[in-house]
PDB file of C-alpha atoms in Angstrom:
ATOM      1  CA  MET A   1       0.000   0.000   0.000  1.00 77.00           C
ATOM      2  CA  ARG A   2       1.211   3.484  -0.821  1.00 93.00           C
ATOM      3  CA  ALA A   3       1.733   5.782   2.128  1.00 97.00           C
ATOM      4  CA  VAL A   4       0.513   8.868   0.258  1.00 97.00           C
ATOM      5  CA  GLU A   5      -1.256   9.235  -3.069  1.00 97.00           C
ATOM      6  CA  LEU A   6      -2.552  12.358  -4.790  1.00 98.00           C
ATOM      7  CA  LYS A   7      -4.325  11.905  -8.106  1.00 98.00           C
ATOM      8  CA  ASP A   8      -5.344  14.834 -10.334  1.00 98.00           C
ATOM      9  CA  VAL A   9      -5.739  17.058  -7.274  1.00 98.00           C
ATOM     10  CA  VAL A  10      -7.103  20.562  -7.712  1.00 98.00           C
ATOM     11  CA  LYS A  11      -7.524  22.969  -4.810  1.00 98.00           C
ATOM     12  CA  ARG A  12      -9.228  26.329  -5.187  1.00 97.00           C
ATOM     13  CA  PHE A  13      -9.631  29.151  -2.723  1.00 96.00           C
ATOM     14  CA  GLY A  14     -12.359  31.232  -4.331  1.00 95.00           C
ATOM     15  CA  ASN A  15     -11.097  32.108  -7.805  1.00 94.00           C
ATOM     16  CA  PHE A  16      -7.498  31.271  -6.925  1.00 96.00           C
ATOM     17  CA  LYS A  17      -6.254  27.843  -7.998  1.00 96.00           C
ATOM     18  CA  ALA A  18      -3.580  26.833  -5.477  1.00 97.00           C
ATOM     19  CA  LEU A  19      -3.080  23.347  -6.955  1.00 97.00           C
ATOM     20  CA  ASP A  20      -3.677  22.452 -10.576  1.00 96.00           C
ATOM     21  CA  GLY A  21      -3.855  18.709 -11.281  1.00 97.00           C
ATOM     22  CA  ILE A  22      -1.222  17.360  -8.880  1.00 97.00           C
ATOM     23  CA  SER A  23      -0.523  13.610  -9.065  1.00 97.00           C
ATOM     24  CA  LEU A  24       2.063  12.213  -6.660  1.00 96.00           C
ATOM     25  CA  ALA A  25       2.687   8.831  -5.032  1.00 96.00           C
ATOM     26  CA  ILE A  26       4.941   8.141  -2.047  1.00 97.00           C
ATOM     27  CA  GLU A  27       5.669   4.539  -1.156  1.00 95.00           C
ATOM     28  CA  GLU A  28       6.030   3.318   2.418  1.00 94.00           C
ATOM     29  CA  LYS A  29       9.405   4.154   3.980  1.00 92.00           C
ATOM     30  CA  GLU A  30      10.327   6.534   1.164  1.00 93.00           C
ATOM     31  CA  SER A  31      11.634   9.971   2.077  1.00 92.00           C
ATOM     32  CA  VAL A  32      10.521  12.729  -0.293  1.00 95.00           C
ATOM     33  CA  ALA A  33      11.515  16.393  -0.283  1.00 94.00           C
ATOM     34  CA  LEU A  34       8.824  18.834  -1.386  1.00 96.00           C
ATOM     35  CA  LEU A  35      10.469  21.920  -2.877  1.00 94.00           C
ATOM     36  CA  GLY A  36       9.135  25.024  -4.562  1.00 92.00           C
ATOM     37  CA  PRO A  37       9.123  28.840  -4.456  1.00 90.00           C
ATOM     38  CA  ASN A  38       6.959  30.713  -1.974  1.00 87.00           C
ATOM     39  CA  GLY A  39       3.316  30.360  -2.988  1.00 89.00           C
ATOM     40  CA  ALA A  40       3.976  27.261  -5.109  1.00 92.00           C
ATOM     41  CA  GLY A  41       1.451  25.135  -3.189  1.00 93.00           C
ATOM     42  CA  LYS A  42       3.639  23.181  -0.748  1.00 93.00           C
ATOM     43  CA  THR A  43       1.692  24.134   2.361  1.00 91.00           C
ATOM     44  CA  THR A  44      -1.599  23.349   0.624  1.00 95.00           C
ATOM     45  CA  ILE A  45      -0.342  19.853  -0.204  1.00 96.00           C
ATOM     46  CA  VAL A  46       0.720  19.298   3.427  1.00 95.00           C
ATOM     47  CA  LYS A  47      -2.703  20.440   4.674  1.00 94.00           C
ATOM     48  CA  LEU A  48      -4.473  18.111   2.239  1.00 96.00           C
ATOM     49  CA  ILE A  49      -2.372  15.130   3.302  1.00 96.00           C
ATOM     50  CA  SER A  50      -2.823  15.914   6.998  1.00 94.00           C
ATOM     51  CA  GLY A  51      -6.595  16.227   6.550  1.00 93.00           C
ATOM     52  CA  LEU A  52      -6.850  19.933   7.352  1.00 92.00           C
ATOM     53  CA  LEU A  53      -8.164  20.643   3.856  1.00 95.00           C
ATOM     54  CA  LYS A  54     -10.361  18.789   1.384  1.00 96.00           C
ATOM     55  CA  PRO A  55      -9.498  18.859  -2.336  1.00 97.00           C
ATOM     56  CA  THR A  56     -11.762  20.738  -4.711  1.00 97.00           C
ATOM     57  CA  LYS A  57     -11.261  17.921  -7.212  1.00 97.00           C
ATOM     58  CA  GLY A  58      -9.223  14.744  -7.319  1.00 97.00           C
ATOM     59  CA  ILE A  59      -8.210  12.085  -4.821  1.00 97.00           C
ATOM     60  CA  VAL A  60      -6.046  12.307  -1.712  1.00 97.00           C
ATOM     61  CA  LYS A  61      -5.277   9.057   0.092  1.00 97.00           C
ATOM     62  CA  VAL A  62      -3.066   8.319   3.089  1.00 97.00           C
ATOM     63  CA  PHE A  63      -2.558   4.598   3.621  1.00 96.00           C
ATOM     64  CA  GLY A  64      -5.591   4.072   1.402  1.00 95.00           C
ATOM     65  CA  GLU A  65      -7.926   6.388   3.330  1.00 95.00           C
ATOM     66  CA  SER A  66      -9.207   9.937   2.876  1.00 94.00           C
ATOM     67  CA  PRO A  67      -7.500  11.878   5.705  1.00 94.00           C
ATOM     68  CA  TRP A  68     -10.254  14.481   6.157  1.00 91.00           C
ATOM     69  CA  LYS A  69     -12.852  11.715   6.560  1.00 89.00           C
ATOM     70  CA  ASN A  70     -11.012   9.127   8.615  1.00 87.00           C
ATOM     71  CA  TYR A  71      -9.720  10.276  12.002  1.00 83.00           C
ATOM     72  CA  GLY A  72      -7.914   6.967  12.433  1.00 88.00           C
ATOM     73  CA  VAL A  73      -5.537   7.698   9.579  1.00 92.00           C
ATOM     74  CA  LYS A  74      -4.580  11.002  11.221  1.00 88.00           C
ATOM     75  CA  ARG A  75      -3.233   8.948  14.112  1.00 90.00           C
ATOM     76  CA  MET A  76      -0.805   7.391  11.610  1.00 94.00           C
ATOM     77  CA  MET A  77       0.896  10.756  11.067  1.00 95.00           C
ATOM     78  CA  GLY A  78       3.350  12.813  13.057  1.00 94.00           C
ATOM     79  CA  ILE A  79       3.706  16.463  12.089  1.00 93.00           C
ATOM     80  CA  VAL A  80       6.677  18.731  12.816  1.00 90.00           C
ATOM     81  CA  SER A  81       6.642  22.339  11.630  1.00 86.00           C
ATOM     82  CA  HIS A  82       7.806  25.798  12.663  1.00 82.00           C
ATOM     83  CA  ASN A  83       4.641  25.756  14.828  1.00 86.00           C
ATOM     84  CA  THR A  84       5.578  23.367  17.636  1.00 90.00           C
ATOM     85  CA  PHE A  85       1.976  22.615  18.747  1.00 92.00           C
ATOM     86  CA  LEU A  86       3.228  22.743  22.335  1.00 97.00           C
ATOM     87  CA  TYR A  87       1.638  24.390  25.373  1.00 97.00           C
ATOM     88  CA  ASP A  88       3.908  26.991  26.963  1.00 97.00           C
ATOM     89  CA  ASP A  89       2.216  26.783  30.359  1.00 97.00           C
ATOM     90  CA  LEU A  90       2.830  23.042  30.658  1.00 98.00           C
ATOM     91  CA  THR A  91       6.118  21.328  31.403  1.00 98.00           C
ATOM     92  CA  ALA A  92       7.904  19.184  28.838  1.00 98.00           C
ATOM     93  CA  TYR A  93       6.623  16.056  30.560  1.00 98.00           C
ATOM     94  CA  GLU A  94       3.055  17.391  30.792  1.00 98.00           C
ATOM     95  CA  ASN A  95       3.034  18.254  27.098  1.00 98.00           C
ATOM     96  CA  LEU A  96       3.984  14.719  26.126  1.00 98.00           C
ATOM     97  CA  GLN A  97       1.591  13.291  28.708  1.00 97.00           C
ATOM     98  CA  PHE A  98      -1.244  15.285  27.115  1.00 97.00           C
ATOM     99  CA  TYR A  99      -0.448  13.917  23.654  1.00 95.00           C
ATOM    100  CA  CYS A 100      -0.154  10.388  25.053  1.00 95.00           C
ATOM    101  CA  LYS A 101      -3.746  10.656  26.226  1.00 94.00           C
ATOM    102  CA  LEU A 102      -4.823  12.218  22.929  1.00 91.00           C
ATOM    103  CA  TYR A 103      -3.292   9.394  20.860  1.00 91.00           C
ATOM    104  CA  ASP A 104      -3.696   6.612  23.437  1.00 91.00           C
ATOM    105  CA  ALA A 105       0.076   6.159  23.491  1.00 93.00           C
ATOM    106  CA  ASP A 106       2.189   4.515  26.196  1.00 93.00           C
ATOM    107  CA  GLU A 107       3.220   7.090  28.826  1.00 94.00           C
ATOM    108  CA  ASN A 108       6.201   4.901  29.697  1.00 94.00           C
ATOM    109  CA  LYS A 109       7.831   6.163  26.484  1.00 94.00           C
ATOM    110  CA  ILE A 110       7.945   9.765  27.718  1.00 96.00           C
ATOM    111  CA  ASP A 111      11.124   9.514  29.790  1.00 95.00           C
ATOM    112  CA  GLU A 112      12.840   7.518  27.046  1.00 93.00           C
ATOM    113  CA  LEU A 113      12.068  10.190  24.458  1.00 93.00           C
ATOM    114  CA  LEU A 114      13.045  13.061  26.741  1.00 95.00           C
ATOM    115  CA  GLU A 115      16.406  11.383  27.344  1.00 93.00           C
ATOM    116  CA  PHE A 116      16.897  10.680  23.632  1.00 87.00           C
ATOM    117  CA  PHE A 117      16.276  14.331  22.770  1.00 87.00           C
ATOM    118  CA  GLY A 118      18.474  15.637  25.584  1.00 89.00           C
ATOM    119  CA  LEU A 119      15.610  17.071  27.626  1.00 94.00           C
ATOM    120  CA  LYS A 120      15.434  14.699  30.575  1.00 94.00           C
ATOM    121  CA  ASP A 121      16.968  17.208  32.989  1.00 96.00           C
ATOM    122  CA  ARG A 122      14.375  19.814  31.921  1.00 97.00           C
ATOM    123  CA  LYS A 123      11.329  17.543  32.009  1.00 97.00           C
ATOM    124  CA  HIS A 124       9.644  19.510  34.797  1.00 97.00           C
ATOM    125  CA  ASP A 125      10.417  22.974  33.361  1.00 98.00           C
ATOM    126  CA  LEU A 126       7.740  25.032  31.659  1.00 98.00           C
ATOM    127  CA  VAL A 127       8.079  25.006  27.876  1.00 98.00           C
ATOM    128  CA  ARG A 128       7.834  28.814  27.812  1.00 97.00           C
ATOM    129  CA  ASN A 129      11.364  28.845  29.247  1.00 97.00           C
ATOM    130  CA  PHE A 130      12.817  26.639  26.503  1.00 95.00           C
ATOM    131  CA  SER A 131      14.972  27.877  23.642  1.00 91.00           C
ATOM    132  CA  ARG A 132      13.696  27.571  20.080  1.00 88.00           C
ATOM    133  CA  GLY A 133      15.911  24.533  19.496  1.00 87.00           C
ATOM    134  CA  MET A 134      14.686  22.799  22.654  1.00 91.00           C
ATOM    135  CA  LYS A 135      11.081  23.382  21.656  1.00 93.00           C
ATOM    136  CA  GLN A 136      11.732  21.846  18.247  1.00 89.00           C
ATOM    137  CA  ARG A 137      13.338  18.784  19.826  1.00 89.00           C
ATOM    138  CA  LEU A 138      10.322  18.399  22.094  1.00 93.00           C
ATOM    139  CA  SER A 139       8.089  18.898  19.055  1.00 93.00           C
ATOM    140  CA  ILE A 140       9.723  15.926  17.329  1.00 89.00           C
ATOM    141  CA  ALA A 141       9.269  13.858  20.486  1.00 92.00           C
ATOM    142  CA  ARG A 142       5.580  14.857  20.431  1.00 95.00           C
ATOM    143  CA  ALA A 143       5.274  13.904  16.777  1.00 93.00           C
ATOM    144  CA  ILE A 144       6.762  10.412  17.161  1.00 91.00           C
ATOM    145  CA  LEU A 145       5.301   9.631  20.597  1.00 93.00           C
ATOM    146  CA  HIS A 146       2.616   7.366  19.094  1.00 93.00           C
ATOM    147  CA  ASP A 147       5.107   5.806  16.626  1.00 92.00           C
ATOM    148  CA  PRO A 148       3.395   7.023  13.415  1.00 94.00           C
ATOM    149  CA  PRO A 149       4.522   5.429  10.138  1.00 95.00           C
ATOM    150  CA  LEU A 150       4.278   8.801   8.323  1.00 96.00           C
ATOM    151  CA  LEU A 151       6.321  11.814   9.437  1.00 94.00           C
ATOM    152  CA  ILE A 152       5.482  15.189   7.873  1.00 95.00           C
ATOM    153  CA  LEU A 153       8.227  17.775   8.339  1.00 92.00           C
ATOM    154  CA  ASP A 154       6.983  21.196   7.235  1.00 91.00           C
ATOM    155  CA  GLU A 155       9.996  23.531   7.276  1.00 87.00           C
ATOM    156  CA  PRO A 156      10.978  22.286  10.749  1.00 85.00           C
ATOM    157  CA  THR A 157      14.261  24.252  10.885  1.00 83.00           C
ATOM    158  CA  ALA A 158      12.643  27.649  10.216  1.00 78.00           C
ATOM    159  CA  GLY A 159      13.733  30.171  12.833  1.00 74.00           C
ATOM    160  CA  LEU A 160      16.593  28.048  14.185  1.00 77.00           C
ATOM    161  CA  ASP A 161      20.215  29.163  14.304  1.00 79.00           C
ATOM    162  CA  ILE A 162      22.876  27.163  12.436  1.00 84.00           C
ATOM    163  CA  GLU A 163      23.711  24.943  15.396  1.00 79.00           C
ATOM    164  CA  GLY A 164      20.046  24.305  16.079  1.00 76.00           C
ATOM    165  CA  GLN A 165      19.442  23.380  12.442  1.00 82.00           C
ATOM    166  CA  LYS A 166      22.355  20.930  12.460  1.00 82.00           C
ATOM    167  CA  GLU A 167      21.213  19.338  15.702  1.00 79.00           C
ATOM    168  CA  LEU A 168      17.633  18.993  14.506  1.00 78.00           C
ATOM    169  CA  MET A 169      18.658  17.413  11.204  1.00 83.00           C
ATOM    170  CA  GLU A 170      20.751  14.838  13.053  1.00 82.00           C
ATOM    171  CA  PHE A 171      17.775  13.915  15.208  1.00 78.00           C
ATOM    172  CA  ILE A 172      15.485  13.653  12.187  1.00 80.00           C
ATOM    173  CA  SER A 173      17.974  11.450  10.336  1.00 81.00           C
ATOM    174  CA  GLU A 174      18.090   9.031  13.244  1.00 79.00           C
ATOM    175  CA  VAL A 175      14.393   8.789  14.104  1.00 76.00           C
ATOM    176  CA  GLY A 176      13.179   8.765  10.507  1.00 73.00           C
ATOM    177  CA  ARG A 177      14.998   5.709   9.175  1.00 77.00           C
ATOM    178  CA  GLU A 178      11.999   3.379   9.429  1.00 84.00           C
ATOM    179  CA  LYS A 179       9.310   5.925   8.537  1.00 91.00           C
ATOM    180  CA  THR A 180       7.830   7.494   5.443  1.00 94.00           C
ATOM    181  CA  ILE A 181       8.952  11.123   5.367  1.00 94.00           C
ATOM    182  CA  LEU A 182       7.533  14.132   3.545  1.00 95.00           C
ATOM    183  CA  PHE A 183       9.913  17.039   4.066  1.00 94.00           C
ATOM    184  CA  THR A 184       9.154  20.581   2.886  1.00 92.00           C
ATOM    185  CA  THR A 185      12.040  23.018   2.992  1.00 87.00           C
ATOM    186  CA  HIS A 186      13.672  25.958   1.224  1.00 83.00           C
ATOM    187  CA  ASN A 187      17.098  24.479   1.944  1.00 84.00           C
ATOM    188  CA  VAL A 188      18.093  22.024  -0.785  1.00 88.00           C
ATOM    189  CA  ARG A 189      21.090  20.836   1.254  1.00 87.00           C
ATOM    190  CA  GLU A 190      18.731  19.697   3.998  1.00 87.00           C
ATOM    191  CA  ALA A 191      16.642  17.864   1.405  1.00 89.00           C
ATOM    192  CA  GLU A 192      19.721  16.074   0.039  1.00 89.00           C
ATOM    193  CA  GLU A 193      20.729  15.046   3.557  1.00 86.00           C
ATOM    194  CA  ILE A 194      17.351  13.570   4.514  1.00 87.00           C
ATOM    195  CA  CYS A 195      15.563  12.460   1.332  1.00 91.00           C
ATOM    196  CA  ASP A 196      15.782   9.854  -1.427  1.00 90.00           C
ATOM    197  CA  LYS A 197      13.431  11.625  -3.858  1.00 94.00           C
ATOM    198  CA  VAL A 198      12.372  15.163  -4.658  1.00 95.00           C
ATOM    199  CA  ALA A 199       9.052  16.618  -5.808  1.00 96.00           C
ATOM    200  CA  ILE A 200       9.295  20.165  -7.190  1.00 95.00           C
ATOM    201  CA  ILE A 201       6.138  22.286  -7.236  1.00 95.00           C
ATOM    202  CA  CYS A 202       5.811  25.505  -9.222  1.00 93.00           C
ATOM    203  CA  LYS A 203       2.641  27.573  -9.605  1.00 93.00           C
ATOM    204  CA  GLY A 204       0.495  24.740  -8.270  1.00 95.00           C
ATOM    205  CA  ARG A 205       1.854  22.136 -10.675  1.00 96.00           C
ATOM    206  CA  LEU A 206       4.217  19.219 -10.154  1.00 96.00           C
ATOM    207  CA  VAL A 207       7.112  20.000 -12.504  1.00 94.00           C
ATOM    208  CA  HIS A 208       9.556  17.296 -11.394  1.00 94.00           C
ATOM    209  CA  PHE A 209       9.473  14.080  -9.380  1.00 95.00           C
ATOM    210  CA  GLY A 210      12.268  11.562  -9.105  1.00 93.00           C
ATOM    211  CA  GLU A 211      15.309  10.286  -7.253  1.00 93.00           C
ATOM    212  CA  ILE A 212      17.964  12.703  -6.078  1.00 90.00           C
ATOM    213  CA  LYS A 213      20.879  11.714  -8.288  1.00 81.00           C
ATOM    214  CA  SER A 214      22.737  14.915  -9.113  1.00 77.00           C
ATOM    215  CA  ASP A 215      23.240  18.376  -7.645  1.00 85.00           C
ATOM    216  CA  LEU A 216      19.772  19.134  -6.303  1.00 89.00           C
ATOM    217  CA  GLU A 217      20.262  22.893  -6.203  1.00 88.00           C
ATOM    218  CA  GLU A 218      21.198  22.970  -9.882  1.00 89.00           C
ATOM    219  CA  LEU A 219      18.228  20.745 -10.771  1.00 87.00           C
ATOM    220  CA  TYR A 220      15.843  22.844  -8.700  1.00 87.00           C
ATOM    221  CA  LEU A 221      16.922  26.156 -10.230  1.00 88.00           C
ATOM    222  CA  ARG A 222      16.764  24.756 -13.755  1.00 88.00           C
ATOM    223  CA  VAL A 223      13.345  23.160 -13.380  1.00 86.00           C
ATOM    224  CA  VAL A 224      11.800  26.203 -11.674  1.00 85.00           C
ATOM    225  CA  TYR A 225      13.305  28.578 -14.261  1.00 79.00           C
ATOM    226  CA  GLU A 226      11.922  26.471 -17.111  1.00 81.00           C
ATOM    227  CA  SER A 227       8.490  26.450 -15.476  1.00 79.00           C
ATOM    228  CA  VAL A 228       8.152  30.207 -15.021  1.00 67.00           C
TER     229      VAL A 228
END
């Protein structure tokens, strides 16, 4: 079964066509980078896959199900973005405890994850006192707490300093080995480090999809330039 499948997907917002006939298939345990200029449609694709939006036309399936119809399939996803989805007035432990209850996950995994992400000594500190990098590490722990087979990384390094970006990418590389990954980013070097394939979106259309074999930055610039 394919992890993600979009077939002839169109998404309109009023008279604006954000996506224009997108067809894309991601197999289980594949890692795919989603690249494109600002306004290309990347965020719309992520929202469709995560079930936050419904397509105007076409088919969106995640593990064979429509994500906006089937709540169960949403439990098969973990989402990491520049929005951490954490509660500042709760401690690190309390945040993960809340999501354990939400996803019916094993609370015994909390300490293990906090140690893995270097946050064990800060487990009882309020998240509002965490640095941006610490919040992102806790956000990844939140996203994988219920062991989802699909990990959606929507510009997860946005707002981080260089050291924070490096640290986060190392964590993602380690925890994502046995998962399907969809990774949106403006940094082609990050995409090369994490992903096997690349999907390039321009003006709501899929203009390239395939394995990362050559210099991705050169390929990206060429394909986008030819599509303008």
